[in-house]
């Protein structure tokens, strides 16, 4: 079965960087785009960007450009999201999610990771 | 970016009743709208995509309708496990955006 398993919770200080991993299994890793989203406490979902696991090309939301980097390791079917220059309002649950339609970048999300809570606090 | 406005913000109903949730897009998104259910401490779960197609394993008491700018999620007969947060997502235009959600409470 399809699974996306994310790394564990983190606590970071303002100005630091964070990196969350998302290990995929149960499907052909390179066939589906992987997205990153976040949800601040009590808030809605915010799309951060997308990575094509087969080609390594990315597309980031304008809000995060210059601060976010998404990469992948095809040998382990894992995608990574790194966010730098953290601020307190980056405190959120970060999710990876698979785009439902094979080979299509902008689509809905059929499988989600379990979420990773990142707390930014001095 | 396209703004999605969900209404109502909260909805209080009893098991067995019918729930009607609305999502309005700031501009035409054709049928590129999905609905998700989220329970506390869990990741979202896809219910409906392309405005009216049920995702795999979703009970037929969940249905979606609409196109263009106005969309509806209907839960025909509420069960206790349906009381949760619901939100819509548009993927007709980059960047994809989400509504702020409708919280469905047990009366």
Coordinates of C-alpha atoms in Angstrom, one line a residue:
Chain A
X1 CA 0.0 0.0 0.0
X2 CA 1.1 3.6 -0.6
X3 CA 2.7 5.2 2.4
X4 CA 4.5 8.5 3.0
X5 CA 6.4 8.4 6.3
X6 CA 7.9 11.6 7.6
X7 CA 10.7 12.3 10.1
X8 CA 10.0 13.2 13.7
X9 CA 9.1 16.5 15.5
X10 CA 11.8 19.2 15.8
X11 CA 12.4 22.2 18.0
X12 CA 14.4 25.0 16.4
X13 CA 15.6 28.4 17.4
X14 CA 14.8 31.5 15.3
X15 CA 17.3 31.9 12.5
X16 CA 18.1 28.2 12.3
X17 CA 17.2 25.8 9.5
X18 CA 15.0 22.7 9.5
X19 CA 14.9 19.7 7.3
X20 CA 12.0 17.2 7.1
X21 CA 12.2 13.9 5.2
X22 CA 9.3 12.0 3.5
X23 CA 10.0 8.4 2.6
X24 CA 7.7 7.0 0.0
X25 CA 6.8 3.3 -0.5
X26 CA 4.1 1.2 -2.3
X27 CA 4.3 2.9 -5.7
X28 CA 6.7 4.0 -8.4
X29 CA 8.6 6.9 -6.8
X30 CA 9.4 8.7 -9.9
X31 CA 5.9 8.7 -11.4
X32 CA 4.1 11.1 -9.0
X33 CA 5.0 14.6 -8.0
X34 CA 5.4 15.2 -4.2
X35 CA 4.2 18.4 -2.6
X36 CA 5.0 20.1 0.7
X37 CA 2.3 21.9 2.7
X38 CA 2.1 23.3 6.2
X39 CA -0.6 24.0 8.7
X40 CA 0.0 26.5 11.5
X41 CA -1.8 25.8 14.8
X42 CA -5.5 26.3 14.3
X43 CA -5.1 27.5 10.8
X44 CA -5.7 26.2 7.2
X45 CA -3.4 24.5 4.8
X46 CA -0.7 26.4 3.0
X47 CA 1.1 25.0 -0.1
X48 CA 4.9 25.4 -0.1
X49 CA 6.0 23.8 -3.3
X50 CA 6.5 20.7 -5.4
X51 CA 9.2 18.4 -6.5
X52 CA 9.3 16.0 -9.5
X53 CA 11.0 13.0 -8.1
X54 CA 12.1 11.7 -11.5
X55 CA 13.6 15.0 -12.8
X56 CA 14.4 16.8 -9.6
X57 CA 12.8 20.0 -10.9
X58 CA 10.9 22.1 -8.4
X59 CA 8.4 24.9 -8.1
X60 CA 8.1 26.9 -5.0
X61 CA 5.4 29.1 -3.7
X62 CA 6.4 32.8 -4.0
X63 CA 6.2 33.3 -0.3
X64 CA 8.9 30.7 0.4
X65 CA 11.3 31.4 -2.6
X66 CA 14.8 31.9 -1.3
X67 CA 14.1 30.1 1.9
X68 CA 12.9 26.7 0.9
X69 CA 14.8 23.9 -0.9
X70 CA 13.2 20.6 -1.9
X71 CA 15.4 17.6 -3.0
X72 CA 15.0 13.9 -3.5
X73 CA 17.1 10.7 -3.2
X74 CA 15.9 8.2 -5.7
X75 CA 18.0 5.4 -4.1
X76 CA 15.8 5.6 -0.9
X77 CA 12.6 7.0 -2.4
X78 CA 12.8 9.9 -0.1
X79 CA 12.1 13.6 -0.6
X80 CA 13.4 16.4 1.7
X81 CA 12.2 19.9 2.4
X82 CA 14.6 22.4 4.0
X83 CA 13.4 25.7 5.3
X84 CA 16.0 28.3 6.4
X85 CA 16.0 31.5 8.5
X86 CA 13.2 30.2 10.7
X87 CA 10.9 32.6 12.5
X88 CA 8.3 31.9 15.2
X89 CA 5.5 32.0 12.7
X90 CA 7.1 29.0 10.9
X91 CA 5.8 26.9 13.8
X92 CA 3.5 24.5 12.1
X93 CA 2.8 20.9 11.1
X94 CA 4.6 20.2 7.8
X95 CA 3.1 17.6 5.5
X96 CA 4.3 15.9 2.3
X97 CA 1.6 14.7 0.0
X98 CA 1.4 12.9 -3.3
X99 CA -0.2 14.4 -6.3
X100 CA -3.0 12.1 -7.3
X101 CA -2.6 12.2 -11.1
X102 CA 0.6 10.5 -12.4
X103 CA 2.9 12.9 -14.1
X104 CA 0.7 16.0 -13.4
X105 CA 2.2 18.7 -11.3
X106 CA -1.0 20.5 -10.2
X107 CA -3.6 18.2 -8.9
X108 CA -5.3 17.1 -5.7
X109 CA -3.5 15.0 -3.1
X110 CA -4.4 11.4 -2.5
X111 CA -1.8 10.3 0.1
X112 CA -0.3 12.3 2.9
X113 CA 2.5 11.8 5.3
X114 CA 1.6 11.8 9.0
X115 CA 2.8 15.3 9.5
X116 CA 5.9 16.7 11.3
X117 CA 5.5 19.3 14.0
X118 CA 8.2 21.9 13.9
X119 CA 8.3 24.4 16.8
X120 CA 10.4 27.6 16.4
X121 CA 11.1 29.1 19.8
X122 CA 13.9 30.8 21.5
Chain B
X1 CA -3.8 33.5 -6.2
X2 CA -7.4 32.2 -6.0
X3 CA -9.2 32.7 -2.7
X4 CA -11.6 30.0 -1.6
X5 CA -14.3 31.0 0.8
X6 CA -16.0 28.3 2.8
X7 CA -19.3 28.6 4.6
X8 CA -20.5 28.2 7.2
X9 CA -17.4 28.4 9.4
X10 CA -19.0 26.0 11.9
X11 CA -22.0 23.7 11.6
X12 CA -23.8 22.0 14.4
X13 CA -26.0 19.0 13.5
X14 CA -27.1 15.7 14.9
X15 CA -26.3 12.2 13.6
X16 CA -28.7 11.2 10.8
X17 CA -29.1 14.8 9.6
X18 CA -27.9 16.1 6.2
X19 CA -24.9 18.4 6.0
X20 CA -24.4 20.9 3.2
X21 CA -21.0 22.7 3.0
X22 CA -20.2 25.4 0.6
X23 CA -16.9 26.5 -1.1
X24 CA -16.8 29.6 -3.4
X25 CA -13.8 30.3 -5.6
X26 CA -12.7 33.9 -6.4
X27 CA -12.6 33.0 -10.1
X28 CA -13.5 30.2 -12.4
X29 CA -11.7 26.9 -11.6
X30 CA -13.8 24.7 -13.9
X31 CA -14.1 21.4 -11.9
X32 CA -10.7 21.5 -10.3
X33 CA -11.8 21.3 -6.7
X34 CA -11.3 18.7 -4.0
X35 CA -12.7 18.2 -0.6
X36 CA -10.8 16.8 2.4
X37 CA -11.8 15.7 5.9
X38 CA -9.4 16.2 8.8
X39 CA -9.6 15.0 12.4
X40 CA -7.5 16.3 15.3
X41 CA -3.9 15.1 15.1
X42 CA -4.4 13.5 11.7
X43 CA -3.4 14.3 8.2
X44 CA -6.2 15.3 5.8
X45 CA -8.1 12.6 4.0
X46 CA -9.2 13.0 0.4
X47 CA -13.0 12.7 0.0
X48 CA -13.9 14.2 -3.4
X49 CA -11.9 15.3 -6.4
X50 CA -12.7 17.0 -9.7
X51 CA -15.7 18.5 -7.9
X52 CA -17.8 15.3 -7.8
X53 CA -15.7 12.2 -8.0
X54 CA -15.5 10.2 -4.8
X55 CA -12.0 9.0 -3.8
X56 CA -11.3 5.3 -3.2
X57 CA -13.0 3.9 -0.2
X58 CA -15.2 7.0 0.5
X59 CA -18.8 6.1 1.5
X60 CA -21.5 7.1 -0.9
X61 CA -23.1 9.3 1.7
X62 CA -20.5 11.9 0.7
X63 CA -21.2 13.7 -2.6
X64 CA -19.8 16.8 -4.3
X65 CA -21.3 19.1 -6.9
X66 CA -20.6 22.3 -8.7
X67 CA -18.4 23.9 -11.3
X68 CA -16.9 27.3 -12.1
X69 CA -17.0 29.2 -8.8
X70 CA -19.6 27.5 -6.6
X71 CA -19.2 24.1 -5.1
X72 CA -21.0 22.0 -2.5
X73 CA -20.1 19.0 -0.3
X74 CA -23.1 17.1 0.9
X75 CA -23.1 14.4 3.6
X76 CA -26.5 12.7 3.2
X77 CA -26.9 11.1 6.7
X78 CA -24.3 12.1 9.3
X79 CA -22.6 9.4 11.3
X80 CA -20.6 10.1 14.4
X81 CA -17.3 9.6 12.7
X82 CA -18.2 12.4 10.2
X83 CA -17.9 15.2 12.8
X84 CA -14.6 16.8 11.8
X85 CA -13.0 19.7 9.9
X86 CA -13.7 19.9 6.2
X87 CA -11.8 22.0 3.7
X88 CA -11.7 22.5 0.0
X89 CA -8.8 22.8 -2.4
X90 CA -8.6 24.3 -5.8
X91 CA -6.0 23.1 -8.3
X92 CA -7.2 24.9 -11.4
X93 CA -4.6 27.6 -11.0
X94 CA -1.1 27.8 -9.5
X95 CA -0.6 28.1 -6.6
X96 CA -3.1 25.6 -5.3
X97 CA -5.0 27.1 -2.4
X98 CA -7.3 25.9 0.3
X99 CA -10.3 27.2 2.1
X100 CA -10.2 28.0 5.8
X101 CA -12.5 25.1 6.6
X102 CA -15.9 24.2 8.0
X103 CA -16.0 22.6 11.4
X104 CA -18.8 20.1 11.8
X105 CA -19.9 19.7 15.4
X106 CA -22.2 17.2 17.0
X107 CA -25.3 19.0 18.3

